[in-house]
XYZ file of C-alpha atoms in Angstrom:
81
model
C 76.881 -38.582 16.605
C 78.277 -35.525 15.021
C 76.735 -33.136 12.814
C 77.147 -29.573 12.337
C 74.909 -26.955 10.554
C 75.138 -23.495 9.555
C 73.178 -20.296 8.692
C 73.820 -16.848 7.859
C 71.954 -14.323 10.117
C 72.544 -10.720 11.233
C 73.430 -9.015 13.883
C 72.277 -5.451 15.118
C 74.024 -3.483 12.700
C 72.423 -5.336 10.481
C 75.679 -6.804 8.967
C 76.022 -10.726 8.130
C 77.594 -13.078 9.865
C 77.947 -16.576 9.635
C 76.575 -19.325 12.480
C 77.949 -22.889 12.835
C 76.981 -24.904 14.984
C 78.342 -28.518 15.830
C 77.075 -31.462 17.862
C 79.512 -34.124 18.780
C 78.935 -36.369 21.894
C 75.307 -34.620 22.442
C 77.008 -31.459 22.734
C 76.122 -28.291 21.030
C 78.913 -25.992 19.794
C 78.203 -22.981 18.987
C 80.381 -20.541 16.711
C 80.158 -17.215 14.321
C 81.710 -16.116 11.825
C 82.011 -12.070 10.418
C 84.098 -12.038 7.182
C 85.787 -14.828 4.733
C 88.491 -14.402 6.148
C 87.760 -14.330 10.032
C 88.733 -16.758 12.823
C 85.662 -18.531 14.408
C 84.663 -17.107 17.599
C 82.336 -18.676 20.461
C 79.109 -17.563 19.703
C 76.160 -17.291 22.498
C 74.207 -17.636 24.686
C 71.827 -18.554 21.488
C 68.440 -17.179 21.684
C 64.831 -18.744 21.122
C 65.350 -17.620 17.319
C 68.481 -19.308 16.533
C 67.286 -22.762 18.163
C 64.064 -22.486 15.725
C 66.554 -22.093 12.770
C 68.882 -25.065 14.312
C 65.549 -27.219 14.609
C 64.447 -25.929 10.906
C 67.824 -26.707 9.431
C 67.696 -30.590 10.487
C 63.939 -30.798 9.873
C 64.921 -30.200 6.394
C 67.589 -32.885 6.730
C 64.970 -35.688 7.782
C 62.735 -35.944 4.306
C 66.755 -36.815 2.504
C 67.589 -39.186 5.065
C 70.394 -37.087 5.584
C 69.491 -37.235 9.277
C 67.859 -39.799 11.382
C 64.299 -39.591 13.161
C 66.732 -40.555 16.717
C 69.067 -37.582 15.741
C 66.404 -35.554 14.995
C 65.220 -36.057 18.570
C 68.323 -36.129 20.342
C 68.555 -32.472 18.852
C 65.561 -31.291 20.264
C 66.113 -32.452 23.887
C 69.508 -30.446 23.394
C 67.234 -26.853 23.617
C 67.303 -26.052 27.252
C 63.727 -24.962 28.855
């Protein structure tokens, strides 16, 4: 299984930056971006917030069969706690 999503969120300054993340193997990847023309960097530890978007961005996936109820699932046992 791999699938990646992405977001655009901000950080304190309250300048945007871009989020990817990508699951391959049942492991989460996550990476941010800060300009079109930036190198990914490792992003984390990711907080509460940005697993609510990652769940939110493949619950909108699920109603376009672009993503499977099993995926879906498999995703949400990824969210440690």
């Amino acid at each position: 299984m791999s699938m990646e999503f992405g977001w655009w969120a901000r950080d304190a300054e309250n300048r945007p930056f871009q989020v990817r993340v990508i699951i391959f193997g049942g492991d989460p990847t996550w990476s941010r971006k800060q300009g079109h023309h930036q190198p990914w960097e490792p992003y984390g530890p990711p907080t509460d917030e940005d697993w609510d978007h990652l769940l939110a961005e493949a619950r909108r996936r699920l109603p376009r069969r672009l993503l499977s109820t099993k995926q879906f699932e498999a995703i949400k046992r990824l969210r440690p706690g």
